């Protein structure tokens, strides 16, 4: 059926009166004119233009009405994303009966709760975001009006979690404009389960034999009470180490647990959290991983001015470590270089010589005649920044390290010295190193099983009577221990401080009495501490290496989506840094896909090349770094851990589902009351006949007709000589 509708409103009668006035004026003009034929045509054009304008103002529309021949459609959308693997309680307070959210949806569909809609509607059930890494709620909703011309309502079963695409509120608004109502059924609980969750475990990719491996972790407590528990590292089914935890209600605990690499080869380890009796879900209390233990000798250089006690016992500790190859150099303006086993007679002058050291100790030595030169300071700074070697500052009572501040080593110092007291501070009573929160469980300072015992142990170690003249730390430094008594306006004096610089790490030790820790226990703590220092600093340099080529990648265990920095150092056949080669890295995912990265040389002549690639795919990747013209090739692997924006274990977001339903005039209900939503869909009014409107007044050709009439009228007036 077709009919015309006019919506002119107040313009109809004034327009009709104007047309009559123009008709009367035209009649009089015609009778007074001598050239009646041309005037008649002119008046007809004017009258037609006025009529077209009046019709436009009345906004005529041709309405064609069609009776619907098909049943209206209701689409049931179900969420298939990874968050639907989350297990929730079936009802609040029940400790039995956990069910996955995907299972909830299956139960709703299988319970025939939507069956009452079949006599009146065409029902279509669709699943979206199935096996997807992210959830886009907007796109599935926005596409429905384009796919179904008889769509009347949408029923959405989801937990409301969305982390990709546009806001679903925009899609709901478009549904409302098309006259489609959205009804939402919230799946899952909007509260966390009473649970303990081992949320993150980030182990390194390898370890050196004898090294204490630091395994960062984070534990979430979702119980309404404080939890005292322990974290375990299991090796071949036995507990290798443990750490006590105290986690506040609703809070978290994060830190690192140490594991000692005592056997060579690939080790299968598992970090576990004992199941609490109040927990609902015990499946998230463990994390298994593999770690390769290698045996490599680390090269260490000690540069000192005179053989003070700290130097003597440090030399003994490192020379007796089977994993360390030690060389020592004594430089004093008034004394000849030291002689004997492990001694060298001069400072390594070339980059290729200094580059071989993994860790370098600088004692009470500075810049000056018979000591270090400015050139040597530049070499030391370069080997840390470019090649990732570790540097340990061990100042002494001569105060010579203050002269380093004006050299290339100045920016590497993690502290600022007090230039007014170059020889440091002495006390009559012994003081102790007091661990900070960062130092309580740091790999360098961990001499006991737990942070609490470790703090107590450090407070009981034999004290010191002298400390370096420290003012405060530099930005970016991490303070591991402070003076137990002495303080200034910035707080306690920082005496054990670390700081990253370029590719390497720097450690500052502001006392000269670590050798006293041997009192009564011999080498137990003294040897362990310095062994940990050397291995921690050397760790990045030994990620991957072959003859003449070394590769360091950062982060060591990247997550999917992160940018991985590649740093390669290259030596020629004679062992000299090679800075003009063509070096490339081929990264091949074992699941498929390859990326080639051209590594660019860094300035400075250290033979260092850098590049980057985006870790798009999770899993194990093979890396081959090659410089064909100098016959250097290195093959290694890197494991990219999956990063899921779509996470399990999160509370359902029922608030967004309520808002979507409100925008479209629909309704929301939880899964337990899904039948309430179905009843409201059944109560929707009958669909009105479909109307198709043809708006004459807004057609382009209608406007062109009006323009032509006005142009013809104006042109004819000019030809008739009228103003």
XYZ file of C-alpha atoms in Angstrom:
723
model
C 0.000 0.000 0.000
C 1.300 3.461 -1.013
C 0.301 6.953 0.123
C 1.771 10.446 0.374
C 2.415 12.348 3.596
C 3.055 16.080 3.973
C 4.690 17.634 7.011
C 4.574 21.302 6.061
C 2.960 22.480 9.260
C 2.735 26.291 9.579
C 4.112 26.897 6.045
C 1.043 25.548 4.174
C -1.441 28.450 4.474
C 1.040 31.362 4.227
C 2.530 29.656 1.203
C -0.869 29.262 -0.458
C -1.690 32.939 0.173
C 1.660 33.966 -1.327
C 0.959 31.880 -4.440
C -2.444 33.578 -4.902
C -0.919 37.044 -4.535
C 1.759 36.207 -7.101
C -0.926 34.834 -9.463
C -2.993 38.063 -9.199
C 0.095 40.279 -9.713
C 1.101 38.244 -12.720
C -2.401 38.588 -14.225
C -2.293 42.382 -13.900
C 1.235 42.537 -15.309
C 0.155 40.463 -18.299
C -2.804 42.802 -19.155
C -0.652 45.952 -18.946
C 2.208 44.625 -21.034
C 2.515 45.085 -24.814
C 4.573 41.864 -25.286
C 2.107 39.444 -23.740
C 3.744 36.215 -25.049
C 7.097 36.782 -23.329
C 5.435 38.103 -20.142
C 3.146 35.065 -20.011
C 6.159 32.719 -20.164
C 7.896 34.768 -17.478
C 4.932 34.577 -15.115
C 4.496 30.868 -15.681
C 8.167 30.276 -14.748
C 7.784 32.343 -11.598
C 4.628 30.530 -10.594
C 6.251 27.134 -11.150
C 9.278 28.120 -9.038
C 6.989 29.273 -6.228
C 5.036 26.026 -6.390
C 8.265 23.958 -6.211
C 9.427 25.988 -3.188
C 6.046 25.511 -1.467
C 6.087 21.778 -2.134
C 9.640 21.574 -0.703
C 8.565 23.375 2.461
C 5.704 20.915 2.874
C 8.241 18.022 2.821
C 6.265 15.463 0.824
C 7.120 11.776 1.408
C 5.820 8.743 -0.441
C 5.240 5.961 2.100
C 5.126 2.339 0.983
C 3.908 -0.076 3.658
C 4.780 -3.760 3.530
C 3.320 -6.387 5.791
C 6.064 -8.580 7.245
C 6.028 -11.955 5.563
C 8.655 -13.545 7.889
C 8.836 -13.943 11.626
C 10.991 -11.379 13.435
C 14.430 -12.671 14.398
C 16.119 -12.939 17.803
C 19.880 -13.563 17.808
C 21.464 -15.235 20.849
C 25.151 -14.195 21.064
C 27.424 -16.284 23.301
C 30.946 -15.375 24.440
C 33.654 -17.885 23.496
C 36.725 -15.958 24.657
C 39.430 -17.255 26.973
C 37.993 -15.438 29.980
C 35.068 -17.871 29.802
C 37.448 -20.559 31.089
C 37.281 -18.856 34.511
C 35.702 -21.086 37.125
C 33.156 -19.584 39.512
C 30.967 -20.759 42.317
C 27.537 -21.850 41.200
C 26.002 -19.900 44.066
C 27.500 -17.567 46.700
C 28.768 -19.411 49.754
C 29.064 -22.795 48.050
C 32.550 -24.244 48.317
C 31.742 -27.133 46.063
C 30.459 -26.916 42.567
C 32.924 -24.756 40.660
C 31.922 -24.421 37.055
C 33.564 -22.703 34.095
C 31.754 -19.743 32.571
C 31.642 -21.479 29.208
C 29.913 -24.386 30.933
C 27.411 -21.927 32.410
C 26.504 -20.789 28.889
C 26.110 -24.388 27.732
C 23.862 -25.093 30.703
C 21.676 -22.061 29.906
C 21.301 -23.108 26.261
C 20.720 -26.780 27.051
C 18.114 -26.011 29.724
C 15.635 -24.906 27.017
C 15.228 -21.592 28.794
C 14.992 -19.859 25.386
C 12.592 -22.456 23.927
C 9.442 -20.331 24.660
C 10.659 -17.831 22.044
C 10.525 -20.296 19.125
C 6.790 -20.039 18.274
C 7.033 -16.287 17.724
C 10.639 -15.645 16.599
C 13.275 -17.078 14.343
C 16.090 -17.986 16.749
C 19.761 -17.832 15.737
C 22.521 -18.846 18.164
C 26.022 -17.508 17.379
C 29.334 -17.665 19.236
C 31.877 -14.834 18.989
C 35.553 -14.423 19.977
C 36.013 -18.190 20.037
C 39.641 -19.110 20.812
C 40.549 -15.413 20.419
C 43.351 -13.764 22.381
C 41.144 -10.706 22.957
C 37.440 -9.963 23.267
C 35.722 -7.408 21.041
C 32.139 -6.910 22.227
C 31.417 -4.036 19.858
C 31.920 -5.609 16.421
C 29.581 -8.632 16.823
C 26.775 -6.349 18.053
C 27.325 -3.663 15.390
C 27.236 -6.181 12.512
C 23.874 -7.735 13.361
C 21.523 -5.052 11.841
C 23.439 -5.298 8.560
C 23.163 -9.082 8.447
C 19.512 -9.449 9.464
C 16.800 -7.131 8.087
C 14.098 -8.537 10.377
C 16.100 -8.328 13.618
C 14.008 -7.431 16.650
C 16.087 -8.373 19.701
C 19.528 -9.655 20.728
C 20.258 -11.783 23.793
C 23.926 -11.538 24.863
C 25.437 -14.164 27.186
C 28.855 -12.945 28.382
C 30.918 -12.056 31.428
C 31.214 -8.484 30.079
C 35.004 -8.635 29.742
C 36.141 -6.651 26.664
C 39.663 -5.498 25.857
C 39.697 -4.795 22.117
C 37.750 -2.763 19.584
C 35.491 0.226 20.179
C 33.342 0.721 23.234
C 30.328 -1.624 23.100
C 28.170 1.343 24.165
C 28.493 2.698 20.611
C 27.261 -0.590 19.132
C 24.353 -0.620 21.591
C 23.395 2.893 20.471
C 23.325 1.758 16.823
C 21.084 -1.154 17.791
C 18.724 1.285 19.513
C 18.603 3.518 16.403
C 17.568 0.467 14.349
C 14.839 -0.375 16.857
C 16.631 -3.472 18.159
C 16.606 -4.168 21.876
C 19.568 -5.805 23.611
C 18.982 -8.158 26.528
C 22.052 -9.247 28.510
C 22.637 -12.288 30.708
C 25.645 -11.961 33.027
C 27.741 -15.118 33.215
C 30.012 -15.701 36.188
C 30.495 -14.051 39.536
C 31.202 -10.333 39.886
C 33.440 -11.085 42.907
C 36.775 -12.853 43.162
C 36.760 -16.427 44.382
C 38.239 -16.979 47.837
C 41.595 -18.067 46.510
C 45.388 -17.852 46.589
C 46.857 -17.263 43.145
C 50.465 -17.686 42.014
C 50.020 -14.854 39.557
C 53.482 -14.390 38.029
C 56.699 -16.386 37.884
C 59.546 -15.023 35.727
C 62.575 -17.328 35.803
C 65.771 -16.588 33.821
C 66.522 -18.559 30.680
C 69.747 -20.136 32.009
C 72.028 -20.379 35.031
C 75.709 -20.940 35.648
C 76.776 -23.872 37.762
C 76.983 -22.808 41.400
C 74.890 -19.697 40.828
C 72.008 -18.701 43.090
C 69.166 -18.106 40.642
C 66.679 -15.357 41.451
C 63.109 -16.300 40.426
C 60.726 -13.312 40.656
C 57.127 -14.070 41.649
C 53.846 -12.462 42.666
C 51.175 -14.055 44.855
C 47.624 -12.684 45.164
C 45.581 -13.251 48.320
C 41.840 -13.146 47.623
C 40.860 -14.495 50.998
C 39.207 -12.209 53.583
C 42.013 -12.841 56.103
C 45.782 -12.662 56.430
C 47.542 -15.731 55.082
C 50.823 -17.100 56.389
C 52.178 -19.585 53.900
C 55.363 -20.481 52.063
C 56.546 -20.579 48.479
C 58.380 -23.709 47.361
C 60.751 -24.479 44.506
C 60.563 -28.175 43.682
C 63.283 -30.003 41.794
C 62.537 -33.560 40.628
C 59.699 -33.858 43.105
C 61.659 -32.699 46.153
C 61.637 -29.293 47.793
C 64.866 -27.520 46.876
C 64.152 -24.219 48.634
C 61.329 -22.450 50.400
C 60.372 -18.935 51.422
C 57.893 -17.807 54.077
C 55.177 -15.372 53.013
C 52.755 -13.203 54.976
C 50.049 -11.790 52.692
C 47.423 -9.305 53.946
C 43.736 -9.877 53.152
C 42.975 -8.841 49.591
C 46.650 -7.937 49.054
C 49.638 -9.380 47.274
C 53.236 -10.354 47.925
C 55.963 -10.066 45.335
C 59.684 -10.593 45.406
C 62.128 -13.300 44.386
C 62.945 -16.764 45.636
C 66.459 -18.159 45.254
C 67.389 -21.561 43.870
C 70.922 -22.954 43.822
C 72.052 -24.437 40.492
C 74.025 -27.447 41.688
C 73.775 -29.754 38.637
C 74.580 -29.288 34.963
C 72.010 -29.746 32.216
C 68.372 -28.912 31.712
C 66.449 -28.809 34.973
C 62.674 -29.140 35.343
C 61.540 -26.918 38.183
C 58.196 -26.053 39.678
C 57.247 -23.106 41.886
C 54.307 -24.093 44.073
C 52.071 -22.512 46.674
C 50.523 -24.925 49.201
C 46.735 -25.121 48.908
C 44.968 -23.265 51.719
C 41.904 -25.031 53.227
C 39.755 -21.987 52.384
C 40.738 -21.939 48.719
C 38.159 -22.685 46.056
C 40.415 -23.253 43.049
C 43.736 -25.091 43.623
C 44.666 -25.156 39.911
C 46.443 -21.778 39.959
C 48.937 -22.590 42.722
C 51.892 -23.767 40.658
C 54.102 -22.812 37.731
C 56.417 -25.278 36.002
C 59.367 -24.278 33.817
C 62.691 -25.491 32.457
C 66.087 -23.937 33.054
C 69.460 -24.877 31.572
C 72.486 -24.957 33.883
C 75.838 -24.392 32.157
C 79.417 -24.438 33.389
C 81.556 -21.495 32.344
C 84.579 -19.853 33.909
C 84.069 -16.168 34.573
C 86.986 -13.800 34.123
C 87.500 -11.300 36.959
C 89.978 -8.433 37.296
C 90.813 -6.692 40.594
C 92.598 -3.330 40.373
C 93.842 -2.082 43.741
C 96.437 0.347 45.083
C 97.811 -1.484 48.118
C 97.150 -4.945 49.578
C 94.815 -3.934 52.395
C 92.897 -6.620 54.289
C 89.759 -6.241 52.182
C 91.755 -6.873 49.018
C 93.664 -9.847 50.432
C 90.588 -11.773 51.534
C 88.632 -10.859 48.386
C 91.509 -12.181 46.272
C 91.588 -15.408 48.294
C 87.821 -15.882 47.973
C 87.739 -15.427 44.194
C 90.934 -17.370 43.459
C 89.518 -20.414 45.288
C 86.209 -20.289 43.389
C 86.395 -23.042 40.699
C 84.099 -21.052 38.396
C 86.272 -17.929 38.359
C 89.487 -17.113 36.526
C 91.100 -14.262 38.498
C 93.709 -11.654 37.595
C 94.948 -8.912 39.943
C 96.787 -5.641 39.432
C 98.315 -3.477 42.172
C 98.974 0.137 41.122
C 100.516 2.488 43.675
C 102.570 5.622 42.943
C 105.266 4.619 45.442
C 105.240 0.830 45.035
C 106.047 -1.575 42.188
C 103.234 -3.742 40.740
C 102.399 -6.834 42.730
C 103.901 -10.158 41.729
C 102.872 -13.736 42.121
C 100.117 -16.110 41.037
C 97.112 -14.406 39.402
C 98.975 -11.073 39.054
C 99.405 -9.007 35.890
C 102.009 -6.235 35.594
C 100.065 -3.547 33.711
C 96.553 -2.402 32.995
C 94.995 -3.998 29.879
C 95.438 -1.235 27.321
C 93.417 -2.577 24.393
C 89.669 -2.974 24.071
C 90.124 -6.597 23.069
C 91.972 -7.349 26.332
C 89.607 -5.533 28.676
C 86.525 -6.910 26.889
C 87.297 -10.437 28.085
C 86.575 -9.609 31.755
C 83.073 -10.318 33.067
C 83.495 -8.380 36.327
C 86.062 -5.732 37.320
C 86.755 -4.581 40.881
C 88.172 -1.083 41.476
C 89.660 -0.679 44.932
C 91.108 2.415 46.628
C 92.554 3.739 43.391
C 92.019 6.884 41.361
C 93.238 8.963 38.438
C 96.831 10.099 38.719
C 100.520 9.359 38.358
C 101.176 5.665 38.905
C 97.447 4.887 39.004
C 94.723 4.933 36.339
C 94.806 7.260 33.360
C 91.856 9.082 31.817
C 92.139 6.776 28.797
C 91.902 3.712 31.016
C 88.857 5.189 32.749
C 87.233 5.575 29.316
C 87.987 1.930 28.534
C 86.432 0.798 31.832
C 83.309 2.878 31.206
C 83.056 1.510 27.673
C 83.355 -2.146 28.635
C 80.471 -1.702 31.111
C 78.214 0.378 28.887
C 78.850 -1.404 25.589
C 79.757 -4.989 26.495
C 77.774 -5.503 29.709
C 80.664 -6.205 32.068
C 80.075 -5.604 35.769
C 81.986 -2.983 37.757
C 82.408 -3.003 41.548
C 83.610 0.110 43.397
C 85.473 -0.725 46.644
C 86.695 2.616 48.088
C 89.226 2.820 50.908
C 90.600 5.219 53.493
C 93.077 6.800 51.017
C 90.067 8.439 49.363
C 91.453 8.023 45.855
C 88.114 7.065 44.307
C 86.918 10.667 44.610
C 89.193 11.492 41.667
C 87.097 9.175 39.473
C 84.199 11.637 39.565
C 85.934 13.871 36.975
C 86.649 11.000 34.580
C 84.548 8.847 32.282
C 83.798 6.688 35.340
C 82.039 9.550 37.125
C 78.583 8.861 35.583
C 78.908 5.195 36.565
C 79.196 5.909 40.291
C 75.790 5.127 41.847
C 76.486 7.554 44.722
C 77.763 11.089 45.272
C 80.881 11.497 47.398
C 81.402 14.097 50.124
C 84.411 16.019 48.770
C 84.930 17.737 52.138
C 85.774 14.401 53.791
C 87.741 12.452 51.167
C 89.181 9.951 53.669
C 85.760 8.838 54.891
C 84.278 8.437 58.368
C 85.699 6.378 61.211
C 83.965 5.309 64.426
C 85.169 3.848 67.711
C 82.225 1.476 67.960
C 81.448 -1.091 65.301
C 78.503 -0.375 63.004
C 76.596 -2.785 60.778
C 75.140 -2.892 57.309
C 71.364 -2.738 57.711
C 69.417 -4.241 54.817
C 66.670 -2.220 53.171
C 63.420 -3.725 51.910
C 65.037 -4.143 48.492
C 68.107 -5.751 49.984
C 66.286 -8.187 52.270
C 65.736 -10.693 49.459
C 68.011 -9.432 46.693
C 70.208 -11.993 44.981
C 73.404 -10.176 46.015
C 72.580 -9.983 49.707
C 70.640 -13.227 50.211
C 72.797 -15.167 52.659
C 69.933 -16.971 54.403
C 66.791 -18.886 53.485
C 64.162 -16.191 54.083
C 64.180 -12.362 54.092
C 63.451 -12.233 57.823
C 66.315 -14.564 58.705
C 68.514 -12.733 56.198
C 67.925 -9.368 57.900
C 68.764 -10.876 61.249
C 71.899 -12.537 59.897
C 73.237 -9.288 58.392
C 72.619 -7.456 61.648
C 74.706 -10.117 63.436
C 77.647 -10.120 61.007
C 80.841 -8.585 62.441
C 80.678 -4.812 62.000
C 82.960 -2.181 60.507
C 84.767 0.882 61.874
C 85.155 2.882 58.661
C 82.851 3.847 55.797
C 83.219 5.852 52.591
C 82.228 9.558 52.527
C 78.845 9.060 50.855
C 76.318 11.900 50.607
C 73.410 10.301 48.744
C 72.558 8.083 45.781
C 72.127 9.046 42.155
C 68.750 8.729 40.370
C 68.031 5.162 39.304
C 70.157 3.586 42.032
C 68.874 0.745 44.208
C 69.973 0.811 47.847
C 70.473 -2.649 49.318
C 72.006 -1.705 52.693
C 72.566 1.432 54.771
C 74.719 2.435 57.740
C 73.072 1.212 60.933
C 73.833 4.482 62.788
C 75.205 7.308 60.661
C 72.803 9.566 58.773
C 72.596 12.982 57.128
C 69.727 15.143 55.850
C 68.968 12.563 53.130
C 68.677 9.730 55.657
C 70.931 6.796 56.515
C 74.179 6.654 54.538
C 73.755 4.239 51.575
C 76.690 1.811 51.662
C 75.620 -1.046 49.380
C 74.124 0.330 46.163
C 73.519 -1.030 42.648
C 72.706 0.762 39.431
C 72.365 -0.263 35.788
C 74.543 1.534 33.254
C 74.193 0.780 29.569
C 74.370 -2.992 29.136
C 76.123 -3.626 32.455
C 75.582 -3.215 36.198
C 77.544 -1.307 38.825
C 77.892 -2.105 42.539
C 79.178 0.240 45.239
C 80.429 -1.222 48.542
C 81.077 1.616 50.997
C 82.943 -0.299 53.714
C 86.266 -2.140 53.751
C 85.475 -4.795 56.345
C 83.603 -7.581 54.536
C 86.608 -9.762 55.341
C 85.576 -9.619 59.013
C 82.491 -11.737 58.167
C 84.795 -14.768 58.317
C 85.052 -14.485 62.093
C 83.886 -17.754 63.656
C 82.427 -19.131 60.425
C 85.432 -18.950 58.071
C 84.370 -18.537 54.424
C 80.615 -19.306 54.707
C 79.235 -15.794 54.149
C 82.263 -13.976 52.758
C 82.832 -16.393 49.863
C 79.131 -16.722 49.119
C 78.578 -12.971 48.940
C 81.380 -12.237 46.498
C 80.571 -15.310 44.418
C 76.996 -14.055 44.068
C 78.238 -10.592 43.087
C 80.428 -11.942 40.274
C 77.753 -14.285 38.885
C 74.964 -11.700 39.056
C 77.043 -9.172 37.138
C 78.243 -11.691 34.544
C 74.825 -13.228 33.885
C 73.730 -11.090 30.865
C 77.069 -11.558 29.053
C 76.672 -15.337 28.897
C 73.185 -15.611 27.419
C 74.678 -16.793 24.109
C 78.260 -16.859 22.858
C 80.493 -18.587 20.338
C 84.065 -17.948 19.295
C 84.381 -14.269 18.390
C 80.712 -13.417 18.789
C 78.436 -12.788 21.753
C 74.693 -11.986 21.901
C 72.746 -10.347 24.699
C 68.997 -9.858 24.401
C 66.805 -7.791 26.666
C 64.434 -8.649 28.257
C 65.786 -12.120 28.849
C 62.293 -13.663 29.026
C 60.169 -11.345 26.856
C 56.411 -11.390 26.809
C 54.368 -11.483 23.650
C 54.005 -7.965 22.252
C 57.215 -6.623 23.813
C 60.143 -5.193 21.861
C 63.297 -7.276 22.240
C 66.642 -5.446 22.012
C 69.535 -7.389 20.496
C 73.129 -6.469 21.391
C 75.889 -8.403 19.646
C 79.648 -7.974 20.012
C 81.935 -9.129 17.217
C 85.681 -9.884 17.131
C 87.830 -10.589 14.112
C 90.137 -13.602 13.769
C 92.885 -11.786 15.699
C 90.541 -11.023 18.601
C 90.118 -7.309 17.900
C 86.678 -5.606 17.927
C 85.217 -5.466 14.433
C 82.981 -2.444 13.849
C 82.329 -2.444 10.096
C 80.902 -5.905 9.365
C 77.478 -6.772 7.990
C 75.738 -8.520 10.868
C 72.227 -9.925 10.642
C 69.936 -11.901 12.932
C 67.333 -14.345 11.624
C 64.568 -15.002 14.161
C 62.469 -18.066 13.287
C 59.367 -19.062 15.247
C 59.035 -22.814 15.566
C 55.307 -22.415 14.991
C 56.069 -20.695 11.664
C 57.260 -17.288 10.515
C 60.666 -15.664 10.162
C 62.053 -12.171 10.738
C 65.407 -10.792 9.623
C 66.983 -7.957 11.597
C 70.031 -6.064 10.336
C 72.171 -5.125 13.337
C 73.662 -1.649 13.160
C 77.144 -0.845 14.520
C 77.359 1.340 17.609
C 79.919 4.185 17.730
C 82.971 3.867 19.957
C 84.923 1.077 18.243
C 83.812 -1.708 20.627
C 82.504 -3.960 17.846
C 78.967 -3.740 19.259
C 75.904 -4.024 17.018
C 72.292 -3.400 18.024
C 68.874 -4.129 16.600
C 65.350 -4.882 17.722
C 62.359 -6.980 16.834
C 58.781 -7.161 18.060
C 57.877 -10.409 19.793
C 54.567 -10.976 18.035
C 54.235 -14.744 18.400
C 54.585 -16.697 21.627
C 56.713 -19.820 21.900
C 60.312 -20.832 21.251
C 62.196 -18.872 18.583
C 65.534 -19.849 17.024
C 67.986 -16.969 16.585
C 70.911 -17.173 14.164
C 73.331 -14.232 14.188
C 75.850 -14.306 11.361
C 78.630 -12.203 9.858
C 79.536 -14.289 6.824
C 82.511 -12.231 5.631
C 84.426 -12.840 8.887
C 83.123 -16.387 9.420
C 81.292 -15.645 12.679
C 78.034 -17.408 13.468
C 75.982 -17.910 16.628
C 72.800 -19.941 17.119
C 70.631 -19.750 20.220
C 66.988 -19.774 21.263
C 64.685 -17.344 22.991
C 61.354 -18.201 24.555
C 58.576 -15.628 24.288
C 55.957 -16.124 26.955
C 52.342 -15.596 25.876
C 50.705 -12.418 27.053
C 46.953 -12.741 27.193
C 45.006 -9.530 27.403
C 42.150 -11.944 27.893
C 42.803 -13.268 31.390
C 41.137 -15.955 33.409
C 40.245 -15.581 37.058
C 38.914 -12.009 36.795
C 35.474 -11.024 38.162
C 32.672 -10.722 35.626
C 31.925 -7.158 34.481
C 28.155 -7.065 34.959
C 28.123 -3.253 35.081
C 28.819 -2.925 31.333
C 26.136 -5.510 30.561
C 23.561 -3.516 32.549
C 24.538 -0.337 30.702
C 24.207 -1.945 27.268
C 20.745 -3.217 28.108
C 19.691 0.201 29.424
C 20.816 2.002 26.256
C 18.593 -0.155 24.035
C 15.611 -0.422 26.380
C 16.362 -4.069 27.117
C 16.972 -5.816 30.432
C 19.759 -7.542 32.386
C 19.710 -10.694 34.485
C 22.267 -13.093 35.927
C 22.586 -16.608 34.563
C 20.535 -17.997 37.444
C 17.593 -15.775 36.356
C 17.988 -16.084 32.586
C 14.281 -16.954 32.289
C 13.407 -13.369 33.398
C 15.112 -12.025 30.275
C 13.292 -14.530 28.069
C 9.946 -13.491 29.579
C 10.636 -9.827 28.778
C 11.513 -10.698 25.173
C 8.190 -12.560 24.873
C 6.348 -9.437 26.119
C 7.736 -7.217 23.349
C 4.897 -5.676 21.247
C 4.069 -7.144 17.862
C 6.250 -5.847 15.095
C 4.716 -3.011 13.090
C 4.550 -3.263 9.275
C 7.720 -2.287 7.500
C 7.610 1.222 5.982
C 9.812 2.483 3.159
C 9.789 6.269 2.748
C 10.698 8.166 -0.423
C 11.448 11.776 0.619
C 10.798 13.813 -2.519
C 11.913 17.109 -0.994
C 15.437 15.825 -0.206
C 16.234 14.355 -3.654
C 19.130 15.931 -5.514
C 17.216 16.251 -8.760
C 14.375 18.110 -7.001
C 16.838 20.780 -5.909
C 18.275 20.908 -9.444
C 14.743 21.496 -10.872
C 14.243 24.454 -8.539
C 17.619 25.876 -9.519
C 16.828 25.576 -13.250
C 13.444 27.283 -12.855
C 14.985 30.224 -11.020
C 17.795 30.500 -13.585
C 15.355 30.430 -16.506
C 13.146 33.058 -14.852
C 16.141 35.383 -14.200
C 17.522 34.940 -17.742
C 14.141 35.633 -19.377
C 13.692 38.806 -17.313
C 17.074 40.081 -18.537
C 16.176 39.298 -22.157
C 12.866 41.187 -21.718
C 14.723 44.240 -20.460
C 13.222 44.037 -16.989
C 15.274 45.117 -13.992
